GROMACS .gro file of C-alpha atoms in nm:
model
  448
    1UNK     CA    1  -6.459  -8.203  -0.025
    2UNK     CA    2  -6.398  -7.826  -0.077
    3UNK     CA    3  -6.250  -7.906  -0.421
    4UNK     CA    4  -6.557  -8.089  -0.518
    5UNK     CA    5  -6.819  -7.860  -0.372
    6UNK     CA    6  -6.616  -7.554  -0.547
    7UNK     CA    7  -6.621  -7.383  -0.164
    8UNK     CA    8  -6.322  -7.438   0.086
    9UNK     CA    9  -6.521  -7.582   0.343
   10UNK     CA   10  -6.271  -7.699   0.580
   11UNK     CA   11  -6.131  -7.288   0.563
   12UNK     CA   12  -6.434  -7.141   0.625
   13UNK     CA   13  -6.493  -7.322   0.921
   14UNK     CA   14  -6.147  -7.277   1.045
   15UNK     CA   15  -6.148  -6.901   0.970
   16UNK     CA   16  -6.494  -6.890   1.164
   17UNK     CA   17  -6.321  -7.099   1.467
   18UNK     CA   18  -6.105  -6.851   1.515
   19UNK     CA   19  -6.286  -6.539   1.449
   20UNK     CA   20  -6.550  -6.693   1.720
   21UNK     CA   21  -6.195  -6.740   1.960
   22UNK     CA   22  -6.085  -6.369   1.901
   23UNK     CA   23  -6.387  -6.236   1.980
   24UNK     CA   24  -6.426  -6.469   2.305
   25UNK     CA   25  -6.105  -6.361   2.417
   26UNK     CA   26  -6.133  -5.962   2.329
   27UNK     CA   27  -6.476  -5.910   2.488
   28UNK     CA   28  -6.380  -6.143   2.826
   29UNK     CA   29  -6.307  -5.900   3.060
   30UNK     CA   30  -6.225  -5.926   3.391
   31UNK     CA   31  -6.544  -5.855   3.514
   32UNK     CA   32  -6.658  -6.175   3.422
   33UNK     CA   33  -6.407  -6.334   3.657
   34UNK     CA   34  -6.559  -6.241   3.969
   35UNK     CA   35  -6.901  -6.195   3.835
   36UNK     CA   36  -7.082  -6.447   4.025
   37UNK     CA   37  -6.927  -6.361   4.335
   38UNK     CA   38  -7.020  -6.217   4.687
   39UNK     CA   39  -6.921  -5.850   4.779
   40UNK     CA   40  -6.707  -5.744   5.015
   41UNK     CA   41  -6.814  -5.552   5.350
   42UNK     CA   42  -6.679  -5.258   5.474
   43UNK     CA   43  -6.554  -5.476   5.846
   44UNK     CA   44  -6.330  -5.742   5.612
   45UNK     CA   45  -6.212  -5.544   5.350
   46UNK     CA   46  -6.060  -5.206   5.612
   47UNK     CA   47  -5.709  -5.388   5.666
   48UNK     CA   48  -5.602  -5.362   5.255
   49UNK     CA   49  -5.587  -4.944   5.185
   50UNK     CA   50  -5.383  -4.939   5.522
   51UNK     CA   51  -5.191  -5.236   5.457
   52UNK     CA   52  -5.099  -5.101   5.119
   53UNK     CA   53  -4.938  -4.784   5.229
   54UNK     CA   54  -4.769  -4.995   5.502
   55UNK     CA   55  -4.601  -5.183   5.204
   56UNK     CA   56  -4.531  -4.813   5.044
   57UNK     CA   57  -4.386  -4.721   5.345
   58UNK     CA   58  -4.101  -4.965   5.269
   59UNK     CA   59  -3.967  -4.797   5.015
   60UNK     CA   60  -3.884  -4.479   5.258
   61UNK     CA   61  -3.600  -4.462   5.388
   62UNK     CA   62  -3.677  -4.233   5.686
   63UNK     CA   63  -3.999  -4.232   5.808
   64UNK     CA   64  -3.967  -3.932   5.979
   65UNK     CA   65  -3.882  -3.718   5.663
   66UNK     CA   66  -4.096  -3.927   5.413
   67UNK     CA   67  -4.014  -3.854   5.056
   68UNK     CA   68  -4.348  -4.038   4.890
   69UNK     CA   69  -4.607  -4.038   5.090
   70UNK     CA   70  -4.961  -4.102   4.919
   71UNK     CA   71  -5.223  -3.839   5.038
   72UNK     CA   72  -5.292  -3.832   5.363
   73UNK     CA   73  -4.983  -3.987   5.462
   74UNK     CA   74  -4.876  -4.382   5.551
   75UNK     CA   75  -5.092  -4.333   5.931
   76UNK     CA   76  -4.817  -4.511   6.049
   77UNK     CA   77  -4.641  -4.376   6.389
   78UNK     CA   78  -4.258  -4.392   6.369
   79UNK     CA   79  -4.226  -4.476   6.721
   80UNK     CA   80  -4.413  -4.814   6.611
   81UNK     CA   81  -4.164  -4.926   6.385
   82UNK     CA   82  -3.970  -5.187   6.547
   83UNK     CA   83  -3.697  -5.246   6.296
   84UNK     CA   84  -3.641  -5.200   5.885
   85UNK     CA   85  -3.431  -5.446   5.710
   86UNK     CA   86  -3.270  -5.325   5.398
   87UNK     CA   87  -3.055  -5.515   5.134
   88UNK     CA   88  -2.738  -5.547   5.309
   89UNK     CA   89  -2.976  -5.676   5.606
   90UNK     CA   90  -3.114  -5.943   5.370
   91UNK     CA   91  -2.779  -5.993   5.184
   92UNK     CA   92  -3.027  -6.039   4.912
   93UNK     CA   93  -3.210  -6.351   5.023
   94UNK     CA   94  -3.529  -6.210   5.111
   95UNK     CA   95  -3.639  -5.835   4.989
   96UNK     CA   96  -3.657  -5.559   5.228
   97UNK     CA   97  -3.914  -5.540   5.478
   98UNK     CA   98  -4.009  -5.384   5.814
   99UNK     CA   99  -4.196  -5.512   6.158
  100UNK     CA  100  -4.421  -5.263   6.280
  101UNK     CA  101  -4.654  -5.273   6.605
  102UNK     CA  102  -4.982  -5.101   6.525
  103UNK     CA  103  -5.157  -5.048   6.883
  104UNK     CA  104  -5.420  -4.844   6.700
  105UNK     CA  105  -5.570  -5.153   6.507
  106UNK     CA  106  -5.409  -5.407   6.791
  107UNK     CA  107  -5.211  -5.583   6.505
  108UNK     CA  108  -4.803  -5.688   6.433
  109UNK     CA  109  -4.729  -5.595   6.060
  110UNK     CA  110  -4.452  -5.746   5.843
  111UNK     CA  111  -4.453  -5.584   5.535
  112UNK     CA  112  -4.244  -5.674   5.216
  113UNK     CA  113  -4.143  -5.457   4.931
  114UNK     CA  114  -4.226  -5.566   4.563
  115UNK     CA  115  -3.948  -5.669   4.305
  116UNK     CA  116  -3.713  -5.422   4.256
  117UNK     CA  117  -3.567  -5.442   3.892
  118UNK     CA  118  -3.276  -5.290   3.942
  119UNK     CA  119  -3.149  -5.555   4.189
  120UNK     CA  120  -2.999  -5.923   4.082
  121UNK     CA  121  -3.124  -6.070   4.407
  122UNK     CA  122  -3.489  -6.035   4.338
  123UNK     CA  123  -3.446  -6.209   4.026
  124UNK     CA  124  -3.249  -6.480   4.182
  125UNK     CA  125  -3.510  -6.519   4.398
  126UNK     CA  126  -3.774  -6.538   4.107
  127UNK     CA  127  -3.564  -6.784   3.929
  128UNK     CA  128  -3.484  -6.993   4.223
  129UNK     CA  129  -3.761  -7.271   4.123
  130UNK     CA  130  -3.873  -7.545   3.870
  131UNK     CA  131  -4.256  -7.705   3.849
  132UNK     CA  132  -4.256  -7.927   4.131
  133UNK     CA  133  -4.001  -7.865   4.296
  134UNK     CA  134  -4.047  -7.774   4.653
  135UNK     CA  135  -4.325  -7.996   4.808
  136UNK     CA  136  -4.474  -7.889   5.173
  137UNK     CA  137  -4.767  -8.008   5.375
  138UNK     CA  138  -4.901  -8.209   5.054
  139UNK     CA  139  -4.861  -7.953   4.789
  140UNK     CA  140  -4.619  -7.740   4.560
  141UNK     CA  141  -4.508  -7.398   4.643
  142UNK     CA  142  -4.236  -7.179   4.464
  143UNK     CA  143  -3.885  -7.288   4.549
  144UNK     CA  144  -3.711  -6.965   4.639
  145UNK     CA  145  -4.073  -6.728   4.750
  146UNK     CA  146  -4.055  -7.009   5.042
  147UNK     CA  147  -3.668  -7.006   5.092
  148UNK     CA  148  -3.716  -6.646   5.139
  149UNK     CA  149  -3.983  -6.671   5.427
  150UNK     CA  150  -3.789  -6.934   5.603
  151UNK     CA  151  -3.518  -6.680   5.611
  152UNK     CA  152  -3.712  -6.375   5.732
  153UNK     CA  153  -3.881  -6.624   6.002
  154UNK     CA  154  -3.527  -6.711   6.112
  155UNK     CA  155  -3.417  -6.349   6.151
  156UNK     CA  156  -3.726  -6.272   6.343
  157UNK     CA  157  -3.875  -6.529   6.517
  158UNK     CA  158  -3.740  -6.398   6.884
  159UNK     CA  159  -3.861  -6.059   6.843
  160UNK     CA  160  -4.182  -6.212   6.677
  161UNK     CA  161  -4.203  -6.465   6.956
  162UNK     CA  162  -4.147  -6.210   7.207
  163UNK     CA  163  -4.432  -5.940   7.050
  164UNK     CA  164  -4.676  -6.253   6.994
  165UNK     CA  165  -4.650  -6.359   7.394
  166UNK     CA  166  -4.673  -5.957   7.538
  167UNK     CA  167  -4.948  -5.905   7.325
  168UNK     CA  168  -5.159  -6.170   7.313
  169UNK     CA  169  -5.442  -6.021   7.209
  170UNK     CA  170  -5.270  -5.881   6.886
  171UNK     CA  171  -5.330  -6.024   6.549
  172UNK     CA  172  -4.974  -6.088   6.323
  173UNK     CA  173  -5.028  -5.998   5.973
  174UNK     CA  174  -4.772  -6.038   5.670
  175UNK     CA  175  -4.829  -5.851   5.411
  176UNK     CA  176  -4.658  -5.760   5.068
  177UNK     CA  177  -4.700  -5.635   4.695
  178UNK     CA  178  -4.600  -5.853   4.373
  179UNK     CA  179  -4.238  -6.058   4.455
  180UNK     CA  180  -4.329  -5.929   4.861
  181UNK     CA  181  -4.690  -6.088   4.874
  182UNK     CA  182  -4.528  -6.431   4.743
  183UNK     CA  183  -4.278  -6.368   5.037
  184UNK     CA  184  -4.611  -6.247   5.282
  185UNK     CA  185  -4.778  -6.629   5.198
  186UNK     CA  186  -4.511  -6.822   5.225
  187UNK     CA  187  -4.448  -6.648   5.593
  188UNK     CA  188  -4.771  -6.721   5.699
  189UNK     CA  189  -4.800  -7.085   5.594
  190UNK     CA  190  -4.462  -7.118   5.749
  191UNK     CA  191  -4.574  -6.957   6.049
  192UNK     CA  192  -4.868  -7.186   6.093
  193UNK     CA  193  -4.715  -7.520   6.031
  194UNK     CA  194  -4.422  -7.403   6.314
  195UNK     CA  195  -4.641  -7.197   6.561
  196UNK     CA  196  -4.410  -7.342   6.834
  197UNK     CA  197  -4.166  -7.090   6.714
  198UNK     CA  198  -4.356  -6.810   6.757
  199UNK     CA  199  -4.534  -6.937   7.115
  200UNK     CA  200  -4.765  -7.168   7.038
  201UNK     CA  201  -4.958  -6.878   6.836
  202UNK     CA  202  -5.336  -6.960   6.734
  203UNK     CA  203  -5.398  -6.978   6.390
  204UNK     CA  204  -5.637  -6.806   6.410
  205UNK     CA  205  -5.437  -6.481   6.501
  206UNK     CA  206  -5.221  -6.519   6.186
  207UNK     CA  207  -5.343  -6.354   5.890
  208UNK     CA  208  -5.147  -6.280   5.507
  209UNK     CA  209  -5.291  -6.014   5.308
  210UNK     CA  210  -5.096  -6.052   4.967
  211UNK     CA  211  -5.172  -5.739   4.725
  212UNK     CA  212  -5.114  -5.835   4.346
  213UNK     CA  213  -5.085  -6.192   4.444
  214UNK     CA  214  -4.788  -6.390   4.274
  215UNK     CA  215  -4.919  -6.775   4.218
  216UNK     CA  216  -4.725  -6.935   4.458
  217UNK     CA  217  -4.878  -7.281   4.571
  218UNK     CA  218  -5.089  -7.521   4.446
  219UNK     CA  219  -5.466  -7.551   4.417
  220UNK     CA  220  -5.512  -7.760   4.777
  221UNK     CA  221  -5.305  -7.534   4.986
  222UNK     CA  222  -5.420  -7.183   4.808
  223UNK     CA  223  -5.803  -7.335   4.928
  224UNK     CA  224  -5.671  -7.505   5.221
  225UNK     CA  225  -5.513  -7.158   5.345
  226UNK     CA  226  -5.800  -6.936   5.279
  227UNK     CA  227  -5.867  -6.861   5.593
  228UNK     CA  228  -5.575  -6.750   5.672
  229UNK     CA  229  -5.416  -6.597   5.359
  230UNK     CA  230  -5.605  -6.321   5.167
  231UNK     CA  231  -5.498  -6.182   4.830
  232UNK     CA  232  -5.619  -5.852   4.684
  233UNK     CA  233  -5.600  -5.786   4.280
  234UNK     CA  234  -5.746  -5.467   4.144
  235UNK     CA  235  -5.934  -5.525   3.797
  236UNK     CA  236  -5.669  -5.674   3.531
  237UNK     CA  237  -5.381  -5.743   3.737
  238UNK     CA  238  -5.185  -5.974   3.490
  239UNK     CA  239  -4.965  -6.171   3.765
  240UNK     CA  240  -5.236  -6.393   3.944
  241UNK     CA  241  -5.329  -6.489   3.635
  242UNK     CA  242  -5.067  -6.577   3.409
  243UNK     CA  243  -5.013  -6.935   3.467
  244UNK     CA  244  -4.626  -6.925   3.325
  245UNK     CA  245  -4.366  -6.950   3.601
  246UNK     CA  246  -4.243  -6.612   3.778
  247UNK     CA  247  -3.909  -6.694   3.635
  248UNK     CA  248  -4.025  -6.726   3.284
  249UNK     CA  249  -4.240  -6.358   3.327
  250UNK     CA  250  -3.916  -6.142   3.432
  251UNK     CA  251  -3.693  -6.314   3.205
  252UNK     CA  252  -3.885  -6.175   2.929
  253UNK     CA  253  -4.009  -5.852   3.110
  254UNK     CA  254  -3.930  -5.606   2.803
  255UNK     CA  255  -4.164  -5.804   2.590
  256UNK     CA  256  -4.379  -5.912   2.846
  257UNK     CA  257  -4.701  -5.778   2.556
  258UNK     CA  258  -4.599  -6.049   2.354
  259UNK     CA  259  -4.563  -6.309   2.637
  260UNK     CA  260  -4.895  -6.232   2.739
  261UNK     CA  261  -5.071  -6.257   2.390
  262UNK     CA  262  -4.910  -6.603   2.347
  263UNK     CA  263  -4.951  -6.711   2.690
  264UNK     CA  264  -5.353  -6.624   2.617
  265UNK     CA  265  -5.359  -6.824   2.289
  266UNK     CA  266  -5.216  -7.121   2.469
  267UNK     CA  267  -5.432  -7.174   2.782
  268UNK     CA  268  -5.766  -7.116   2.586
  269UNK     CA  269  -5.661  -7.426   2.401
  270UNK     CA  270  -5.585  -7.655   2.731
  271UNK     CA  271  -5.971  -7.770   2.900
  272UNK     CA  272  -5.950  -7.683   3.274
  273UNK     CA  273  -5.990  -8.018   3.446
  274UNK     CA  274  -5.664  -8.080   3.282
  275UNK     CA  275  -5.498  -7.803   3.492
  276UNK     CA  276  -5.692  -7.846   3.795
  277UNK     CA  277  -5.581  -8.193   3.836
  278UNK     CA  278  -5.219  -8.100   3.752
  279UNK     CA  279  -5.081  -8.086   4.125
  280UNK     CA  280  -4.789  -7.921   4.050
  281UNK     CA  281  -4.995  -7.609   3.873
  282UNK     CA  282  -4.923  -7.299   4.106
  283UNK     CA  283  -5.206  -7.033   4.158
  284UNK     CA  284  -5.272  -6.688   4.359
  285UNK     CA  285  -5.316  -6.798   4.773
  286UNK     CA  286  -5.614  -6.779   4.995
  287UNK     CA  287  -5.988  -6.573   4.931
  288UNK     CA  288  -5.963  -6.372   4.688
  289UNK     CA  289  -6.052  -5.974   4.687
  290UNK     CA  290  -6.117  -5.849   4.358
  291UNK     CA  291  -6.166  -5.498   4.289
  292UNK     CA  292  -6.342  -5.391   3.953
  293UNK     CA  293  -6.381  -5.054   3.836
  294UNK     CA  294  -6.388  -5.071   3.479
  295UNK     CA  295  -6.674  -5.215   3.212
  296UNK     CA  296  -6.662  -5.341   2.915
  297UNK     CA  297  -6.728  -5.026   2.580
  298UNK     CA  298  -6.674  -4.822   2.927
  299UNK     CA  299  -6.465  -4.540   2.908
  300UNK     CA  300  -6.294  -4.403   3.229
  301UNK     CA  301  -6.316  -4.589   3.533
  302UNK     CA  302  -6.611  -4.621   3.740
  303UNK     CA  303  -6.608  -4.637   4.162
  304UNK     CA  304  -6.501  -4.990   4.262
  305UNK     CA  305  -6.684  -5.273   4.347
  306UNK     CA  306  -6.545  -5.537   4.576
  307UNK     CA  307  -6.641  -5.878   4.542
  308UNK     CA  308  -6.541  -6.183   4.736
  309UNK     CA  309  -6.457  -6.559   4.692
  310UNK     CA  310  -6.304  -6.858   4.778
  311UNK     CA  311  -6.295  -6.992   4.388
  312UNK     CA  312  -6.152  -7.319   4.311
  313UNK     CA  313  -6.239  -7.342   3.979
  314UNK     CA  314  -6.199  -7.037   3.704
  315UNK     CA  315  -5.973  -6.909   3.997
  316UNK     CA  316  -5.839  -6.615   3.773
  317UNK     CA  317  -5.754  -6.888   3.506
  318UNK     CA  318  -5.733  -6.658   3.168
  319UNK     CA  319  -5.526  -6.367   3.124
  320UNK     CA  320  -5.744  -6.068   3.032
  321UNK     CA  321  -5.651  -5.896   2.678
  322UNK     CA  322  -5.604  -5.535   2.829
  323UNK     CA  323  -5.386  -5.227   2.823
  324UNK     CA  324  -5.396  -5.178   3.196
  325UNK     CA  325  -5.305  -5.504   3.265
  326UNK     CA  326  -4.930  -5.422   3.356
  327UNK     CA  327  -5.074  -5.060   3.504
  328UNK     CA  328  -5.336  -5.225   3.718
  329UNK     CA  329  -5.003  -5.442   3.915
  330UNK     CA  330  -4.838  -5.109   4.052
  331UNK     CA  331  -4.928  -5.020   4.447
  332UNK     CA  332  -5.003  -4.679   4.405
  333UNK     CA  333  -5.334  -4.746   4.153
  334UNK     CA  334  -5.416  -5.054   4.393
  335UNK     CA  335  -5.370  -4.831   4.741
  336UNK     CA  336  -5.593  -4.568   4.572
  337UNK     CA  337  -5.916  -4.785   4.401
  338UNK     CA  338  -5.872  -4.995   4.729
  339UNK     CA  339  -5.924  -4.702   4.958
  340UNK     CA  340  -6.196  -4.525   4.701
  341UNK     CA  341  -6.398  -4.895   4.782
  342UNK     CA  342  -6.330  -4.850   5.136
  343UNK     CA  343  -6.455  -4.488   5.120
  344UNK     CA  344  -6.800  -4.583   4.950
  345UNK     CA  345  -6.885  -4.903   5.165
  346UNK     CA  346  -6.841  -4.646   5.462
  347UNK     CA  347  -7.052  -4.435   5.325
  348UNK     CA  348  -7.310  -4.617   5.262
  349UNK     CA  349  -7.335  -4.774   5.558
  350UNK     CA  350  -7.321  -4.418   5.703
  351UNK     CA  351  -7.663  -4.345   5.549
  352UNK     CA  352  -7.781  -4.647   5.674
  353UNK     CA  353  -7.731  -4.573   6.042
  354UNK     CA  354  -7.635  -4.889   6.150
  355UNK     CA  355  -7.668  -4.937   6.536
  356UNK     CA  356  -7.379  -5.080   6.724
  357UNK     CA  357  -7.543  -5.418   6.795
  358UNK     CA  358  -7.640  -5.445   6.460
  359UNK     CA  359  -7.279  -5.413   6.343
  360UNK     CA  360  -7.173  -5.637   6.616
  361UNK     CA  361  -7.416  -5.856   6.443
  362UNK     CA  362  -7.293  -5.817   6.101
  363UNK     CA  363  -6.938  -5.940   6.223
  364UNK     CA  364  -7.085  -6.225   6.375
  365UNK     CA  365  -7.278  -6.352   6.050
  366UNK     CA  366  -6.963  -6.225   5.831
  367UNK     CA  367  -6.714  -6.501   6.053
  368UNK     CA  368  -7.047  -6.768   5.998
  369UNK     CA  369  -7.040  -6.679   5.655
  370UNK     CA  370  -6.623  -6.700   5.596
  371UNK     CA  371  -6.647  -7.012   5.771
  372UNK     CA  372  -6.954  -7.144   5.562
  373UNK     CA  373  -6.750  -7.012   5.236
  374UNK     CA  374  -6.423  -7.207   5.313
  375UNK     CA  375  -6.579  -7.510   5.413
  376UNK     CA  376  -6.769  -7.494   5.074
  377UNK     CA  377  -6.446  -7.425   4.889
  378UNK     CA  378  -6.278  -7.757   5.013
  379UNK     CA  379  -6.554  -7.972   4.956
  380UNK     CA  380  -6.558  -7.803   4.614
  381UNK     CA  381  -6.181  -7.918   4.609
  382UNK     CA  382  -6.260  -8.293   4.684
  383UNK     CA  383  -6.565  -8.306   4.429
  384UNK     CA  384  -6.384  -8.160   4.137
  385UNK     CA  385  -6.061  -8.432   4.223
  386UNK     CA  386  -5.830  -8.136   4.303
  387UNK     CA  387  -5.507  -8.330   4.385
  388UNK     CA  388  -5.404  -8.425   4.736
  389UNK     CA  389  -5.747  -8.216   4.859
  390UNK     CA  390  -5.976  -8.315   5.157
  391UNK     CA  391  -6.318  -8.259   5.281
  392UNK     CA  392  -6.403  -8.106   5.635
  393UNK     CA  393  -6.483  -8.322   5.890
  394UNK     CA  394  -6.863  -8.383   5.953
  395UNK     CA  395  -6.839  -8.341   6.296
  396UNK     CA  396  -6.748  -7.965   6.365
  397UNK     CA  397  -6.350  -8.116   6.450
  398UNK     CA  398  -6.206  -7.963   6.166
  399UNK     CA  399  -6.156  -7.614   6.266
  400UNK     CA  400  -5.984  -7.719   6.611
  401UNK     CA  401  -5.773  -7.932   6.427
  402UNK     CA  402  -5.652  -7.651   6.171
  403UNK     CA  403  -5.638  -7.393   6.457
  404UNK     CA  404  -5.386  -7.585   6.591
  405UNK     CA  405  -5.192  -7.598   6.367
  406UNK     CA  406  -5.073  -7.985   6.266
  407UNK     CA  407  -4.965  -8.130   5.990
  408UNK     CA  408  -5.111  -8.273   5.691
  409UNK     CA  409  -5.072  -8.677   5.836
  410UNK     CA  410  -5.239  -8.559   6.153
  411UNK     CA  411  -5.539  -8.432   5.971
  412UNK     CA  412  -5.546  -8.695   5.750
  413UNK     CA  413  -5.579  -8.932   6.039
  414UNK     CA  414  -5.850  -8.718   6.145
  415UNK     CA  415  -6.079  -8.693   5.855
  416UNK     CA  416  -6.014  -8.966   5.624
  417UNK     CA  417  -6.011  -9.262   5.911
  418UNK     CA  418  -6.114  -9.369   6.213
  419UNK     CA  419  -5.842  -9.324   6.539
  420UNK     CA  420  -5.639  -9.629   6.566
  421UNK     CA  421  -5.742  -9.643   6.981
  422UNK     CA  422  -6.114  -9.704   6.871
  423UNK     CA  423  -5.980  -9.975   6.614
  424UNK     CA  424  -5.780 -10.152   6.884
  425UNK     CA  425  -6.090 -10.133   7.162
  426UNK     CA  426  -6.325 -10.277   6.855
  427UNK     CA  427  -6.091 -10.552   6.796
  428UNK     CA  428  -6.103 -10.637   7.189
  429UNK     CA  429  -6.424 -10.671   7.192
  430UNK     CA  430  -6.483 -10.863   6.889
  431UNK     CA  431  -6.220 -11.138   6.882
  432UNK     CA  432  -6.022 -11.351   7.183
  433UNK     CA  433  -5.643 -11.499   7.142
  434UNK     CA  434  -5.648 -11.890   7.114
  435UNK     CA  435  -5.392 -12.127   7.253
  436UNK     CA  436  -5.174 -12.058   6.891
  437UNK     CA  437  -5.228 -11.683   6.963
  438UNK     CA  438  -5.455 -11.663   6.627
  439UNK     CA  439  -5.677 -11.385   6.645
  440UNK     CA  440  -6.062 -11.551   6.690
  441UNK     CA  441  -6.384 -11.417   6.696
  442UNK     CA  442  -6.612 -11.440   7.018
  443UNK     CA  443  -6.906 -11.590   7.032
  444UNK     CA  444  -7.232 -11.440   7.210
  445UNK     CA  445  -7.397 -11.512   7.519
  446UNK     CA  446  -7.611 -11.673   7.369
  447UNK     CA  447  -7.400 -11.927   7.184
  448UNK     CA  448  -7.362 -12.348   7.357
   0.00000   0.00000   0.00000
């Protein structure tokens, strides 16, 4: 047809195709990610600037004599640190970490340290996995990110246990950055689905903050776990949203530019039911904190905005075409535009002059609203065929179910079908045994 009409049709509309693609993918920024989202208050979003310079503190190794302390220091009292485990603690299974017991913010910190590159054993960690490998409470979660928690759990499940029970009013947080905040999740699902090693804990007193979220379980659990897992990404964080395994990312970590680029070209072309029904598909855990401080023909940044979520679908789905898209992974940029969003939201509410009851409130309608949020998210799960995913129960069972704890057959039984007691009293009252012992039905009272 282009020979005949003298004008190459077919390459004009190909050329335009992917002109109209280029420009797509060069002005989508992330912005647009978390545009339609809710933001963040100043009550649920205080835990991440401190959290963050817990994780820094990891990489001291005296806390005493700090060598790298961000300004205004780590607000961490030595005396609270219970123990540090290094590398030759770990023997490389599980990166270093520390326990600390905050009594100013009533609250038991684990914090894990991001990937080192200079050590083998974070790689092996990485590269410990294969799509689909490692199934748990009906879904997918990296291989190694979870053989690592189990370990860490093992270490310190007396001390934890013993902390949890003296303190029962004390919330236990994990917490990590990059290869660490795969670690962090993995800890706390692990921790909820075997409370009864840490005392019968609530779930409801475990919390994960993971900063610069590896994707590290499938769609069902990463809603499923939202309220108990929280990840934090700052702006155009490349490593939630990179869809190609960890162990494919550091393997080609001195061209990771390139990787990216491709990576971009290939999951424009693939429609997104297709990957949200792939169960196997890992993504970043829990709500989802995004920070944004940058705009599109911007120059500079701007102060941050926080917005909030519980996304299931365009949950950070396309990598964003940016140069700060490696820069906008390390700690120190994410402690400092979290605690410049912390410092603002104060402020404001500051000039507001909120009264105490009002705040106490606020915190009250925030937890309604969290709860309203994650039940949303799951049904959102069910009606968009999310493998393995389930709705809440209708009748307000659902959060003392997950609060204690069970497992995925024991909530099945729970939402999806009626008890098998109330089956067995309905078939009593319905049917009688004859002579043969076949099963017959009764007749009324009103029956000759």
């Amino acid at each position: 047809m282009s020979i005949i009409c003298g004008i190459p049709l077919l390459e004009c509309v190909y050329c335009l195709a992917c002109a109209r693609w280029a420009w797509k993918r060069c002005l989508h920024t992330a912005g647009h990610d978390s545009e339609t989202w809710g933001l963040a208050t100043a009550e649920e979003f205080e835990p991440v600037p401190r959290l963050c310079r817990y994780i820094l503190a990891v990489y001291e190794d005296d806390l005493r004599h700090p060598l790298w302390e961000p300004p205004g220091g780590y607000g961490m009292k030595p005396d609270g640190l219970i123990l540090k485990r290094t590398y030759e603690d770990t023997h490389g299974t599980a990166p270093p970490y520390i326990l600390y017991l905050d009594h100013d913010h009533a609250d038991i910190v684990i914090a894990v340290r991001g990937l080192n590159l200079a050590k083998e054993s974070d790689y092996a960690v990485l590269m410990d996995n294969k799509l689909g490998k490692r199934k748990i409470d009906g879904g997918y979660v990296h291989n190694g990110l979870l053989k690592a928690a189990g370990w860490v759990l093992d270490a310190e499940c007396d001390i934890l246990k013993e902390l949890v029970e003296k303190y029962p009013n004390y919330t236990l947080t994990f917490t990590g950055h990059s290869l660490g905040s795969g670690v962090a999740a993995m800890l706390a699902l692990v921790a909820v689905l075997h409370h009864d090693k840490l005392g019968n804990i609530d779930r409801r007193r475990i919390r994960c903050y993971a900063v610069a979220p590896a994707r590290c379980m499938s769609l069902n659990l990463a809603v499923r776990y939202a309220d108990v897992i929280n990840s934090v990404v700052l702006q155009d964080d490349f490593l939630p949203r990179t869809s190609t395994p960890l162990e494919d990312i550091f393997k080609s970590l001195f061209c990771l530019p390139c990787l990216l680029c491709l990576r971009c070209m290939r999951d424009t072309c693939i429609p997104d039911e297709k990957m949200i029904k792939d169960p196997r598909r890992l993504y970043a855990p829990g709500r989802l904190y995004h920070i944004v401080e940058r705009k599109l023909f911007r120059l500079g940044r701007f102060p941050p905005v926080v917005r909030r979520a519980v996304p299931v679908d365009g949950r950070f789905e396309h990598i964003v075409l940016s140069c700060n898209a490696i820069s906008d992974h390390s700690i120190i940029w994410i402690e400092r535009e979290a605690q410049k969003a912390m410092d603002i939201m104060v402020e404001k509410d500051d000039i507001m002059e909120i009264p105490a009851k009002q705040r106490m409130e606020r915190q009250e309608t925030l937890a309604r609203e969290h709860s309203e949020e994650y039940r949303a998210a799951l049904q959102r799960a069910v009606t968009l065929s999310v493998p393995h995913a389930y709705s809440p129960s209708k009748y307000g069972t659902f959060d003392e179910v997950e609060g204690e704890g069970s497992h995925r057959s024991s909530r099945e039984s729970s939402f999806d079908s009626p008890k098998r007691e109330n089956w067995d009293e309905l078939i009593e009252l319905l049917f009688d045994r004859d002579v043969s012992g076949h099963m017959v039905l009764k007749k009324s009272q009103g029956d000759g």
